[in-house]
mmCIF file of C-alpha atoms in Angstrom:
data_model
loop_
_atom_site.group_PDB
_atom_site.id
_atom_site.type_symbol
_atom_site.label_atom_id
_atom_site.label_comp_id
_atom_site.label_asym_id
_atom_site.label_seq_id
_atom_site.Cartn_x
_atom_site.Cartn_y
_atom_site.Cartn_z
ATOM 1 C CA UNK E 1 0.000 0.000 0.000
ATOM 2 C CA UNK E 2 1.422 3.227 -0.946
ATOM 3 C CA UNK E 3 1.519 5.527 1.975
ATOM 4 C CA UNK E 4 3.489 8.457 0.199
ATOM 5 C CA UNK E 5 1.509 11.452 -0.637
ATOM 6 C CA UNK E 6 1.143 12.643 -4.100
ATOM 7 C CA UNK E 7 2.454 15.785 -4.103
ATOM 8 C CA UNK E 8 3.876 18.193 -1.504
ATOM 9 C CA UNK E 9 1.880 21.610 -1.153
ATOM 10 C CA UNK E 10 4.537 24.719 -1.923
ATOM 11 C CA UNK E 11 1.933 27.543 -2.001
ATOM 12 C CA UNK E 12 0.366 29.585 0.333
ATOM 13 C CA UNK E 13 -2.704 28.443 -0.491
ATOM 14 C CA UNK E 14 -2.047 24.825 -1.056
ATOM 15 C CA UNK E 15 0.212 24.918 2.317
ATOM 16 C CA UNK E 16 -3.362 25.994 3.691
ATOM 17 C CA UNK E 17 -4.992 23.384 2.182
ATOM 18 C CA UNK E 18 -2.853 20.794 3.308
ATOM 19 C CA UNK E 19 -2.716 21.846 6.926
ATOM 20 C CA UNK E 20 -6.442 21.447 6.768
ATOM 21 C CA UNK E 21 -7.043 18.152 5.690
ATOM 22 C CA UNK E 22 -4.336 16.880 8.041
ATOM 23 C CA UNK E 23 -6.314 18.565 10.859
ATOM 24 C CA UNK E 24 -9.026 17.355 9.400
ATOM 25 C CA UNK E 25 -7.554 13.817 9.705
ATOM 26 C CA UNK E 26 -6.854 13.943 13.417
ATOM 27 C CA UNK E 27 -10.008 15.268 14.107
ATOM 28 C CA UNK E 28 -11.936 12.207 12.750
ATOM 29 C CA UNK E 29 -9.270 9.930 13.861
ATOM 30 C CA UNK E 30 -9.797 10.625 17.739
ATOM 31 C CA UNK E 31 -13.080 10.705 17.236
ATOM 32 C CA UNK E 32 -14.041 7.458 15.000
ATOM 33 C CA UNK E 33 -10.291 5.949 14.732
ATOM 34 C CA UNK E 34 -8.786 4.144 11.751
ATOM 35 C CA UNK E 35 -10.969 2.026 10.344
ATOM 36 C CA UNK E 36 -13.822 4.254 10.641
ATOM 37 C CA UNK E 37 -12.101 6.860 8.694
ATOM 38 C CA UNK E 38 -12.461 7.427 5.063
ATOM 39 C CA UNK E 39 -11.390 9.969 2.840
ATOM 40 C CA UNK E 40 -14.217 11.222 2.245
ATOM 41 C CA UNK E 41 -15.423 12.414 5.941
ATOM 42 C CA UNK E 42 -11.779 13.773 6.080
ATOM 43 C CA UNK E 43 -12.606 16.121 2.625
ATOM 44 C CA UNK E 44 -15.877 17.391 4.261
ATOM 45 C CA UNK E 45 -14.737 17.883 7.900
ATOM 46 C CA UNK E 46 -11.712 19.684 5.420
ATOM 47 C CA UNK E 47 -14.162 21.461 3.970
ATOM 48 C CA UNK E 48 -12.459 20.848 0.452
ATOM 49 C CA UNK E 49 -13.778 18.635 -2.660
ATOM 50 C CA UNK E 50 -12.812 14.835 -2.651
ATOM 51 C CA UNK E 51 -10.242 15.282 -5.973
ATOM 52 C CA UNK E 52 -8.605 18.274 -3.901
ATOM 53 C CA UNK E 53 -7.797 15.714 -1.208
ATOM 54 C CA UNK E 54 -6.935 12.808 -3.854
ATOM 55 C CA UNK E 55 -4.371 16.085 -5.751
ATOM 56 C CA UNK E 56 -1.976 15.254 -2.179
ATOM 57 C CA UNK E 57 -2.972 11.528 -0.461
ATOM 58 C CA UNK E 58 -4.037 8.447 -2.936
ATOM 59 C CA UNK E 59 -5.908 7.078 0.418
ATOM 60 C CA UNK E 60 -6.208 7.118 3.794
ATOM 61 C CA UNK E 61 -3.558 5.223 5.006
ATOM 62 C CA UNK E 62 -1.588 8.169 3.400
ATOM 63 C CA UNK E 63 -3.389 10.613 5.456
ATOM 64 C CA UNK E 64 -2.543 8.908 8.267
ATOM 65 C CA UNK E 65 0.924 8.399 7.629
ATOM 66 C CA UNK E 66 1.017 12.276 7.351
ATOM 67 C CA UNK E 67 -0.407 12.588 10.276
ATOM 68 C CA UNK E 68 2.360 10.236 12.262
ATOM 69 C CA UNK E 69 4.896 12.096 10.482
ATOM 70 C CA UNK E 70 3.958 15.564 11.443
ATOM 71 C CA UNK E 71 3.407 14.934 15.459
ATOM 72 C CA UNK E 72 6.538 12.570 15.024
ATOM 73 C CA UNK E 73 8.369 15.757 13.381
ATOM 74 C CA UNK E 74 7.169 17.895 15.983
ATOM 75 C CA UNK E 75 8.145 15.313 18.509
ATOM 76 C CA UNK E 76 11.630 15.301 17.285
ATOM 77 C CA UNK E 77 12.257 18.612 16.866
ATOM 78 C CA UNK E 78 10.992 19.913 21.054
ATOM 79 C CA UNK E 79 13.202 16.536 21.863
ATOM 80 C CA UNK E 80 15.981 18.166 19.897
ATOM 81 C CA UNK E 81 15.726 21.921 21.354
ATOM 82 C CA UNK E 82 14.878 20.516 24.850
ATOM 83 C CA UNK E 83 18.057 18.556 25.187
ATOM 84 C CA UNK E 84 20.295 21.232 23.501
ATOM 85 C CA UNK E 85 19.079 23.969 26.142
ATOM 86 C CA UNK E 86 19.195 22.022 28.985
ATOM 87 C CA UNK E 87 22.412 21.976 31.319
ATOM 88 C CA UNK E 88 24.364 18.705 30.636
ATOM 89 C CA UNK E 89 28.197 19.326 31.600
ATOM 90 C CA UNK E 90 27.642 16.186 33.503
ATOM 91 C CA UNK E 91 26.071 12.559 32.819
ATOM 92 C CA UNK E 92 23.644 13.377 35.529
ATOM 93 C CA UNK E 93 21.839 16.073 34.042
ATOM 94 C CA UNK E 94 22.033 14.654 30.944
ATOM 95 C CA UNK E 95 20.059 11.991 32.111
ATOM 96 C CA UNK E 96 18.025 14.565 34.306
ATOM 97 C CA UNK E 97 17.077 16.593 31.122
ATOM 98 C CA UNK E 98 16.462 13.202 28.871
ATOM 99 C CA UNK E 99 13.553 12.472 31.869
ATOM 100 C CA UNK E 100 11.846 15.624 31.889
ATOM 101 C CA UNK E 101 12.157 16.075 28.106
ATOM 102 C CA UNK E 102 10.385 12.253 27.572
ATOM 103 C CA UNK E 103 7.780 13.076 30.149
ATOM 104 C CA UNK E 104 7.342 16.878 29.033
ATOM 105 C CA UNK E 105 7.261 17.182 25.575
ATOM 106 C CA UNK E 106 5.295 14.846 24.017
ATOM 107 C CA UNK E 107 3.095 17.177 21.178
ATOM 108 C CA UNK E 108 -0.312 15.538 21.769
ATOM 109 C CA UNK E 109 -3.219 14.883 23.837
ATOM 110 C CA UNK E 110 -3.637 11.315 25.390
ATOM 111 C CA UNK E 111 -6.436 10.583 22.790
ATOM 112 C CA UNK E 112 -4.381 11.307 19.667
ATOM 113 C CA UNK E 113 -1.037 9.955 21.224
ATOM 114 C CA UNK E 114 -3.035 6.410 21.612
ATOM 115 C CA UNK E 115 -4.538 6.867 17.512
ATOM 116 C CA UNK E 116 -0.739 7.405 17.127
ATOM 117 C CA UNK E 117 0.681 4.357 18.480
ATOM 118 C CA UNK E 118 -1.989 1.844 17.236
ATOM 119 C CA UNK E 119 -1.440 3.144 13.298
ATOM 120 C CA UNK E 120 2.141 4.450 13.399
ATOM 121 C CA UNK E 121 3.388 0.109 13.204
ATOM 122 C CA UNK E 122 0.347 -0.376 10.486
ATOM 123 C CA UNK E 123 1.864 2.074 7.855
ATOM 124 C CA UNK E 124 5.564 1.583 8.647
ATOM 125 C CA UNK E 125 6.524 4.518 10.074
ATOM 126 C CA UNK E 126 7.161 3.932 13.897
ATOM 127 C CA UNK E 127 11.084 2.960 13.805
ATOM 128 C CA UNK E 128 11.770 6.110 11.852
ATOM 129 C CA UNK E 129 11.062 8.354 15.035
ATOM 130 C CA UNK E 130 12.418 5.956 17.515
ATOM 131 C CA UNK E 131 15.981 5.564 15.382
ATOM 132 C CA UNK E 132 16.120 9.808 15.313
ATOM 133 C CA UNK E 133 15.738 9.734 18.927
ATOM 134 C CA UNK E 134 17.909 7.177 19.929
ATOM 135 C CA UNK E 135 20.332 9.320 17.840
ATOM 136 C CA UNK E 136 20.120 12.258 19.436
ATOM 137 C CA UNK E 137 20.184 10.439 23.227
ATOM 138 C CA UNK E 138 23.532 8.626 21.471
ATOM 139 C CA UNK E 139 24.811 12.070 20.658
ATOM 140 C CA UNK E 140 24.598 13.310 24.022
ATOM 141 C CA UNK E 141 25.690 10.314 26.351
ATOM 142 C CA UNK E 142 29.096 10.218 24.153
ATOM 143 C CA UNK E 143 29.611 13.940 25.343
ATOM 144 C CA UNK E 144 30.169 12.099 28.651
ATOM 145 C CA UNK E 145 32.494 8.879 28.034
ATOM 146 C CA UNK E 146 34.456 9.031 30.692
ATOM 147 C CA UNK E 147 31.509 8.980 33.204
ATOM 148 C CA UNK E 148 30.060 5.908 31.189
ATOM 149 C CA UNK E 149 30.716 1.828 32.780
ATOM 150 C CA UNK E 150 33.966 0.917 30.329
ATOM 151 C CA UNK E 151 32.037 -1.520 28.818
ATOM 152 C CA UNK E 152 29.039 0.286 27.365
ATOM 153 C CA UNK E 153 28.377 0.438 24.181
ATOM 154 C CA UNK E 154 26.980 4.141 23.723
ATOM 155 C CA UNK E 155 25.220 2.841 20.258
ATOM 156 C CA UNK E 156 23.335 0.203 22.272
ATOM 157 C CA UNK E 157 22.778 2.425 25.239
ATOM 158 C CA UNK E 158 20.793 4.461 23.317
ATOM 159 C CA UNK E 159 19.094 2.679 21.877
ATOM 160 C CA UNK E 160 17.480 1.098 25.771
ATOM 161 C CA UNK E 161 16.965 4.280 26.748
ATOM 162 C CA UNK E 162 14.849 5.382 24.051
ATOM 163 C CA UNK E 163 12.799 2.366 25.098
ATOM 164 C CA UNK E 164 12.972 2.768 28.318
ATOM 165 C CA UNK E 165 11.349 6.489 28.342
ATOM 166 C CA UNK E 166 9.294 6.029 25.026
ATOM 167 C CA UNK E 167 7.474 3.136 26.970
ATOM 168 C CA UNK E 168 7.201 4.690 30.481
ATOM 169 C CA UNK E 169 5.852 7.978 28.791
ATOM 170 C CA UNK E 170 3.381 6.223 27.260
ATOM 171 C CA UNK E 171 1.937 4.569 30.405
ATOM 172 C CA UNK E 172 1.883 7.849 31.703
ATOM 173 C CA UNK E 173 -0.068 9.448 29.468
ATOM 174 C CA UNK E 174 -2.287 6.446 29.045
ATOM 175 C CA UNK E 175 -3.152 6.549 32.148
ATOM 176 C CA UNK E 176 -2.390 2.832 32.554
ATOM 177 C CA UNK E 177 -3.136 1.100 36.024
ATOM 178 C CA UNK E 178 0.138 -0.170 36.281
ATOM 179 C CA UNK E 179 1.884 2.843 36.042
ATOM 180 C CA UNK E 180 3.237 5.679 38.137
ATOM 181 C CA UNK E 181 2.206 9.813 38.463
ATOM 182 C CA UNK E 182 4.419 11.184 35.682
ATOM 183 C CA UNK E 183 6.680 13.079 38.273
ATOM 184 C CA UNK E 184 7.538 9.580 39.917
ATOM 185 C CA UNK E 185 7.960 7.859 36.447
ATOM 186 C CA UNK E 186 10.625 10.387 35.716
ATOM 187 C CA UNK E 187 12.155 10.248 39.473
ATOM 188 C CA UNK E 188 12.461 6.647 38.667
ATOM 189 C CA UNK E 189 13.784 6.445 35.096
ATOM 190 C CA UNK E 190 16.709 8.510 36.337
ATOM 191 C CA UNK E 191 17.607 5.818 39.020
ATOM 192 C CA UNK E 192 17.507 3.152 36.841
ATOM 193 C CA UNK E 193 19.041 5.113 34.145
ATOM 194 C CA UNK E 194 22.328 6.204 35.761
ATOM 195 C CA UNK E 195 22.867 2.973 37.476
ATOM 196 C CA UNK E 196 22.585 1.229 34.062
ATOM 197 C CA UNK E 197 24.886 3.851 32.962
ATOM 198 C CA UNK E 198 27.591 4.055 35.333
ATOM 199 C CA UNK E 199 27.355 0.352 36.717
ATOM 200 C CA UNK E 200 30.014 -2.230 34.890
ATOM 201 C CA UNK E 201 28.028 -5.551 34.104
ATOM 202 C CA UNK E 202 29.101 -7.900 36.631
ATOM 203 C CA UNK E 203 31.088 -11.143 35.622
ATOM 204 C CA UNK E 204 30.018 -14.635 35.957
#
């Protein structure tokens, strides 16, 4: 199924366009999800004709593929600016600011973040965000080598810790009974963080 979209808008008035059949899109998502969305209730809630909408997305599995990408976009890019502003001369506020940012900056309601995660594995496009922000963790925790255990691979590290927080955020904004209040989540990440961190895997 092709989930690339036809054509990108470069106009004013195509940009305009655009941003209102994607809102259009979440709208209907939230409220009727997936598989009760069709292109055509996304044209009318756009308020545009049905070959207007077809000019940009072939179907809606495009749509919502544009939709992942834009929050995931968004996502990325308040990840990005949070961790570059916040202090991190040591590996402890590193790992202080990589709590707060996962538990702080997520772009979206719990509603929509829920659409999100049950279509974003359904159109392919849920390892593209996770890679970017394991990147940018990576980035950061080799700014601090000498504070890591000697035999961490930062790579690898990153790459647990963007599961770590992507998964505890999400309980937290689910909601989910077996969960924490997000301010304890985040007290606890960092624990289990910097002794994963700093600790050398025993032998034996």
């Amino acid at each position: 199924m092709d989930v690339k979209p036809r054509k990108i808008p470069r106009q004013s008035r195509a940009q305009a366009t655009g941003r209102a059949i994607i809102e259009a899109t979440v709208q209907i998502l939230v409220q009727a999800g997936f598989e009760r969305m069709t292109t055509a209730l996304v044209a009318q809630r756009a308020g545009v004709s049905i070959g207007s909408l077809y000019q940009y997305y072939p179907n809606k599995q495009a749509l919502a593929a544009a939709v992942v990408d834009h929050y995931g976009e968004v996502f990325a890019a308040r990840f990005a600016q949070a961790i570059d502003e916040a202090p991190g001369d040591t590996l402890a506020r590193t790992v202080d600011a990589l709590a707060a940012t996962a538990f702080r900056n997520h772009p979206h309601d719990p509603r929509l973040h829920r659409v999100l995660i049950e279509i974003a594995p359904r159109i392919g496009h849920s390892k593209t965000l996770s890679a970017r922000i394991a990147a940018l963790i990576e980035a950061r925790l080799r700014r601090h080598a000498d504070e890591l255990a000697g035999d961490l691979n930062p790579d690898e590290a990153a790459v647990m810790l963007e599961v770590l927080l992507e998964n505890a955020a999400h309980r937290a904004l689910e909601q989910h009974p077996a969960s924490l209040p997000p301010e304890r989540l985040a007290d606890q990440c960092r624990r289990m963080i910097m002794a994963y961190l700093t600790c050398p895997q025993s032998g034996g």
